[in-house]
Structures are given as structure tokens and as C-alpha cells.
Amino acid sequence: MAILEMHNIYKSFGSTEVLKGIDLSLNKGEVMTIIGSSGSGKTTLLRCLNFLEIPDSGKIIVGGDVLFDADDPNTQRESEIRKKRLHFGLVFQSFNLFPQYTALKNVTLAKELLMRDNPEFKKHKKAMLAQITEDGKALLKQVGLGDKLDFYPHQLSGGQQQRVAIARALALNPDILCFDEPTSALDPELTGEVLKVIRSLADKKTTMVIVTHEMAFAHDVADVIYFMDNGVIIESGPPCQVIDSPKEERTKQFLQRYRNT
């Protein structure tokens, strides 16, 4: 059964139609990579998935529950959308860490704020915060930063900051972890350490959606690849089909341009 389904998603900004009827699905424990040229709509699709942008039409279903239906106003209330974002963890291109907080605080902050809404928080505050801290330490250790708990973002390399961002996205135990070009802001020598962490998550059957230009990585880690061009999905399937033996001419042209760069 698919954990994620998107049906007939359209999104425009003014007169510019960016997404033109997107349909996709992803099973639990699988990795989806989305590839395509700049301006093809990849990031907008990811932002719609995380409700940072609201689709103009279509449906988004997670675990069989309709999270968004453009024809149902009840699914579009801001209070409901805030809750629905918790189904997704998002790792941005540019880290977006809070510079005034340590690595550990960046990882634990969202969970601490959510915990304050728990009716048991006042009664068990000390124990709850202690558990959140231990969970944060474990996540930073998982991404290879167990010795950087008290470091601030400016004291970390770009690759280390992105790994903190990954730990932060994992902290709320999302159903689906999303990456928007996670290595695009990194120097080439730092890219490998971030991809290594993502690959380890794939090995643990973490459900992920990854927008990337790292074609070799997409081939290696993805269960399914979607190729986008001009706001539509041109081709989809396993890496051996989409990257190794593409059927569509636009996919072939994109891959040729990629190989020539």
C-alpha cells in the first residue's frame, strides 16, 4: 500500500503555471528521487507536499488519509495544515539552522515547543525535556556529530550543518523525510559526507523523497525515479529504466546534458 499519493496536483504563481497535473505514489520504506532541469517544478512540488505552498487543485494522501483536497475546505484550515506538516520532515538546500542555538538545541527545539501542548507537560516537564535531549543526542550521533553537540552553526562546516539539519528533520519522527537539493550549497569535498548519511537512512528503510542533481547518487539509492520537465512528469520507474534506458526523448536529452557537464 502506498504511504504517499499525490493526484492531479496543479500550482500556479500568477499567470505562470508551475505544476500541471502531477500524479505520483510512494510505498513505505522506499526512496523516491525527483530529477529534472532547473525550473522544471521539482522544488515547488516538494513545497506543496510539505504544505509550504498550497496546491490550486488536487489531492495529497498519506497513509490512506486525505491530508489535502482542493475541493474540500475542511482540509485547508491553517490549524489543520500545521498538524499535517508533522507528517513530513524537510531538509532545505541552505541548512536554515538557528545561528543563536547549538547543534543540539537546533535538533530539539521543535519537539520541545510541541511538547508544551501536552497536558502532561507541567507535571512531567523535567523528565520529558531530559528524554528530548537524549533523543537529540542520539540523532546527532547517528549523523556522525556526537562530538559537536555544543557547537554553534558558525563553528561547523557546511556538511556538518546539513547533517544537523537532517537530524532536526528526523527529530519529530516524520512519516516521510524530504530533501530539496541537499548538497547544492556544499563544496564538492563536503557532498560525500551528506550523501553517506542519506544512504544510511535508505539502508534503514526510511521513506524519503529526494530532489537532486546527483545522478549517480539517485541511481544508487532510489527505488523509483521521477523525471520532471516543464511542470509535468515525463517518465518514472526504477533507476535502471529512467537513467540507464530512458524511453522519452526529453529524458535522454536531459541525461545527455548532465553527462556533458
Coordinates of N, CA, C and O in Angstrom, one line a residue, residues 185-253:
A185 N 24.4 23.4 -1.9 CA 25.0 24.5 -1.2 C 26.4 24.1 -0.7 O 27.1 24.9 0.0
L186 N 26.9 22.9 -1.0 CA 28.1 22.4 -0.4 C 29.2 22.4 -1.5 O 29.0 22.2 -2.6
D187 N 30.5 22.5 -1.0 CA 31.6 22.3 -1.8 C 31.7 20.8 -2.1 O 31.2 20.0 -1.3
P188 N 32.2 20.5 -3.3 CA 32.3 19.0 -3.7 C 32.8 18.1 -2.6 O 32.4 17.0 -2.5
E189 N 33.9 18.6 -1.9 CA 34.5 17.7 -0.9 C 33.6 17.4 0.3 O 33.9 16.4 1.0
L190 N 32.6 18.2 0.5 CA 31.7 18.0 1.6 C 30.4 17.3 1.2 O 29.7 16.8 2.1
T191 N 30.2 17.1 -0.1 CA 29.0 16.5 -0.6 C 28.9 15.0 -0.1 O 27.9 14.5 0.3
G192 N 30.0 14.3 -0.2 CA 30.1 12.9 0.2 C 29.6 12.6 1.5 O 28.9 11.6 1.7
E193 N 29.9 13.4 2.5 CA 29.6 13.1 3.9 C 28.1 13.2 4.1 O 27.5 12.4 4.9
V194 N 27.4 14.1 3.4 CA 25.9 14.2 3.5 C 25.3 13.1 2.8 O 24.3 12.5 3.3
L195 N 25.8 12.8 1.6 CA 25.2 11.6 0.8 C 25.3 10.3 1.6 O 24.5 9.5 1.5
K196 N 26.4 10.2 2.3 CA 26.7 9.0 3.1 C 25.6 8.8 4.2 O 25.1 7.7 4.4
V197 N 25.2 9.9 4.8 CA 24.1 9.9 5.8 C 22.8 9.5 5.2 O 22.1 8.7 5.7
I198 N 22.5 10.1 4.1 CA 21.2 9.8 3.4 C 21.2 8.4 3.0 O 20.2 7.7 3.1
R199 N 22.3 7.9 2.5 CA 22.4 6.5 2.1 C 22.2 5.6 3.3 O 21.5 4.5 3.2
S200 N 22.7 5.9 4.4 CA 22.5 5.1 5.6 C 21.0 5.1 6.0 O 20.5 4.1 6.5
L201 N 20.3 6.2 5.8 CA 18.9 6.3 6.1 C 18.1 5.4 5.2 O 17.2 4.7 5.6
A202 N 18.5 5.4 3.9 CA 17.9 4.5 2.9 C 18.1 3.0 3.3 O 17.2 2.2 3.2
D203 N 19.3 2.7 3.8 CA 19.6 1.3 4.2 C 18.7 0.9 5.4 O 18.4 -0.3 5.6
K204 N 18.2 1.9 6.2 CA 17.3 1.6 7.3 C 15.8 1.7 6.9 O 15.0 1.7 7.8
K205 N 15.6 1.8 5.6 CA 14.2 1.8 5.1 C 13.4 3.0 5.5 O 12.2 2.9 5.8
T206 N 14.1 4.1 5.6 CA 13.5 5.4 5.9 C 12.8 5.9 4.6 O 13.4 5.9 3.5
T207 N 11.5 6.2 4.7 CA 10.7 6.6 3.5 C 11.2 8.1 3.1 O 11.1 9.0 4.0
M208 N 11.7 8.3 1.9 CA 12.3 9.6 1.6 C 11.9 10.0 0.2 O 11.7 9.2 -0.7
V209 N 11.7 11.3 0.0 CA 11.6 12.0 -1.3 C 12.8 12.9 -1.4 O 12.9 13.8 -0.6
I210 N 13.6 12.7 -2.5 CA 14.8 13.5 -2.6 C 14.8 14.2 -4.0 O 14.8 13.5 -5.0
V211 N 14.8 15.5 -4.0 CA 15.1 16.3 -5.2 C 16.6 16.4 -5.3 O 17.2 16.9 -4.4
T212 N 17.2 16.0 -6.4 CA 18.6 16.0 -6.5 C 19.1 16.2 -8.0 O 18.4 15.8 -8.9
H213 N 20.3 16.7 -8.1 CA 21.0 16.7 -9.4 C 22.1 15.7 -9.3 O 22.9 15.5 -10.3
E214 N 22.3 15.0 -8.2 CA 23.4 14.0 -8.1 C 22.9 12.7 -8.7 O 22.3 11.8 -8.1
M215 N 23.1 12.6 -10.0 CA 22.6 11.5 -10.8 C 23.1 10.1 -10.3 O 22.3 9.1 -10.3
A216 N 24.4 10.0 -10.1 CA 24.9 8.7 -9.6 C 24.3 8.3 -8.3 O 24.0 7.1 -8.1
F217 N 24.2 9.3 -7.4 CA 23.6 9.0 -6.1 C 22.1 8.6 -6.3 O 21.6 7.6 -5.7
A218 N 21.4 9.3 -7.2 CA 20.0 8.9 -7.4 C 19.9 7.5 -7.9 O 19.0 6.7 -7.5
H219 N 20.8 7.1 -8.8 CA 20.8 5.8 -9.4 C 21.1 4.8 -8.3 O 20.4 3.7 -8.2
D220 N 22.0 5.1 -7.4 CA 22.4 4.2 -6.3 C 21.3 4.0 -5.2 O 21.1 2.8 -4.8
V221 N 20.7 5.0 -4.8 CA 19.8 5.0 -3.6 C 18.4 4.8 -3.9 O 17.6 4.4 -3.0
A222 N 17.9 5.2 -5.1 CA 16.4 5.3 -5.3 C 15.8 4.0 -5.6 O 16.4 3.1 -6.3
D223 N 14.6 3.8 -5.1 CA 13.7 2.7 -5.6 C 12.9 3.1 -6.8 O 12.7 2.3 -7.7
V224 N 12.6 4.4 -6.9 CA 11.8 4.9 -8.0 C 12.3 6.3 -8.3 O 12.6 7.1 -7.4
I225 N 12.4 6.6 -9.6 CA 12.8 8.0 -10.0 C 11.7 8.6 -10.9 O 11.1 7.9 -11.7
Y226 N 11.4 9.9 -10.6 CA 10.5 10.6 -11.4 C 11.3 11.7 -12.1 O 12.1 12.5 -11.5
F227 N 11.2 11.8 -13.4 CA 11.8 12.8 -14.2 C 10.8 13.9 -14.6 O 9.8 13.6 -15.2
M228 N 11.0 15.1 -14.1 CA 10.1 16.2 -14.4 C 10.7 17.2 -15.4 O 11.9 17.4 -15.5
D229 N 9.8 17.7 -16.2 CA 10.2 18.8 -17.2 C 9.0 19.7 -17.5 O 7.9 19.2 -17.7
N230 N 9.2 21.0 -17.3 CA 8.1 21.9 -17.6 C 6.8 21.7 -16.8 O 5.7 21.8 -17.4
G231 N 7.0 21.3 -15.6 CA 5.8 21.1 -14.7 C 5.0 19.8 -14.8 O 4.0 19.7 -14.2
V232 N 5.6 18.9 -15.6 CA 4.9 17.6 -15.7 C 5.9 16.5 -15.5 O 7.1 16.6 -15.6
I233 N 5.4 15.3 -15.1 CA 6.3 14.1 -15.0 C 6.3 13.4 -16.4 O 5.3 13.0 -16.9
I234 N 7.5 13.4 -16.9 CA 7.7 12.8 -18.3 C 7.9 11.3 -18.2 O 7.4 10.6 -19.1
E235 N 8.6 10.9 -17.2 CA 8.9 9.4 -17.1 C 9.2 9.1 -15.7 O 9.7 9.9 -14.9
S236 N 8.8 7.8 -15.3 CA 9.0 7.4 -14.0 C 9.3 5.9 -14.0 O 8.8 5.2 -14.9
G237 N 10.0 5.4 -13.0 CA 10.3 4.0 -12.9 C 11.5 3.7 -12.1 O 12.1 4.7 -11.5
P238 N 12.0 2.5 -12.0 CA 13.3 2.2 -11.3 C 14.5 2.9 -12.0 O 14.4 3.2 -13.2
P239 N 15.6 3.1 -11.3 CA 16.7 3.7 -11.9 C 17.2 3.0 -13.2 O 17.6 3.7 -14.1
C240 N 17.2 1.7 -13.2 CA 17.6 1.0 -14.4 C 16.8 1.4 -15.7 O 17.3 1.3 -16.8
Q241 N 15.6 1.9 -15.5 CA 14.7 2.3 -16.6 C 14.9 3.7 -16.9 O 15.2 4.1 -18.1
V242 N 14.8 4.6 -15.9 CA 14.8 6.0 -16.2 C 16.2 6.6 -16.5 O 16.3 7.4 -17.4
I243 N 17.2 6.1 -15.8 CA 18.6 6.6 -16.1 C 19.3 5.8 -17.1 O 20.0 6.3 -18.0
D244 N 19.2 4.5 -16.9 CA 20.0 3.6 -17.8 C 19.4 3.4 -19.2 O 20.1 3.4 -20.2
S245 N 18.1 3.3 -19.2 CA 17.4 3.1 -20.5 C 16.1 3.9 -20.7 O 15.0 3.4 -20.7
P246 N 16.3 5.2 -20.7 CA 15.1 6.1 -20.7 C 14.3 5.9 -22.1 O 14.9 5.7 -23.1
K247 N 13.0 6.0 -22.0 CA 12.2 5.8 -23.2 C 11.9 7.2 -23.8 O 11.7 7.2 -25.1
E248 N 11.8 8.2 -23.0 CA 11.3 9.5 -23.5 C 12.5 10.3 -24.0 O 13.6 10.4 -23.4
E249 N 12.3 11.0 -25.1 CA 13.4 11.8 -25.7 C 13.8 12.9 -24.8 O 15.1 13.2 -24.7
R250 N 12.9 13.6 -24.1 CA 13.3 14.7 -23.2 C 14.2 14.2 -22.0 O 15.1 14.9 -21.6
T251 N 13.9 12.9 -21.6 CA 14.7 12.3 -20.5 C 16.1 12.1 -21.1 O 17.1 12.4 -20.4
K252 N 16.2 11.6 -22.3 CA 17.5 11.3 -22.9 C 18.3 12.6 -23.1 O 19.5 12.6 -22.8
Q253 N 17.6 13.7 -23.5 CA 18.3 14.9 -23.7 C 18.8 15.5 -22.4 O 20.0 16.0 -22.3

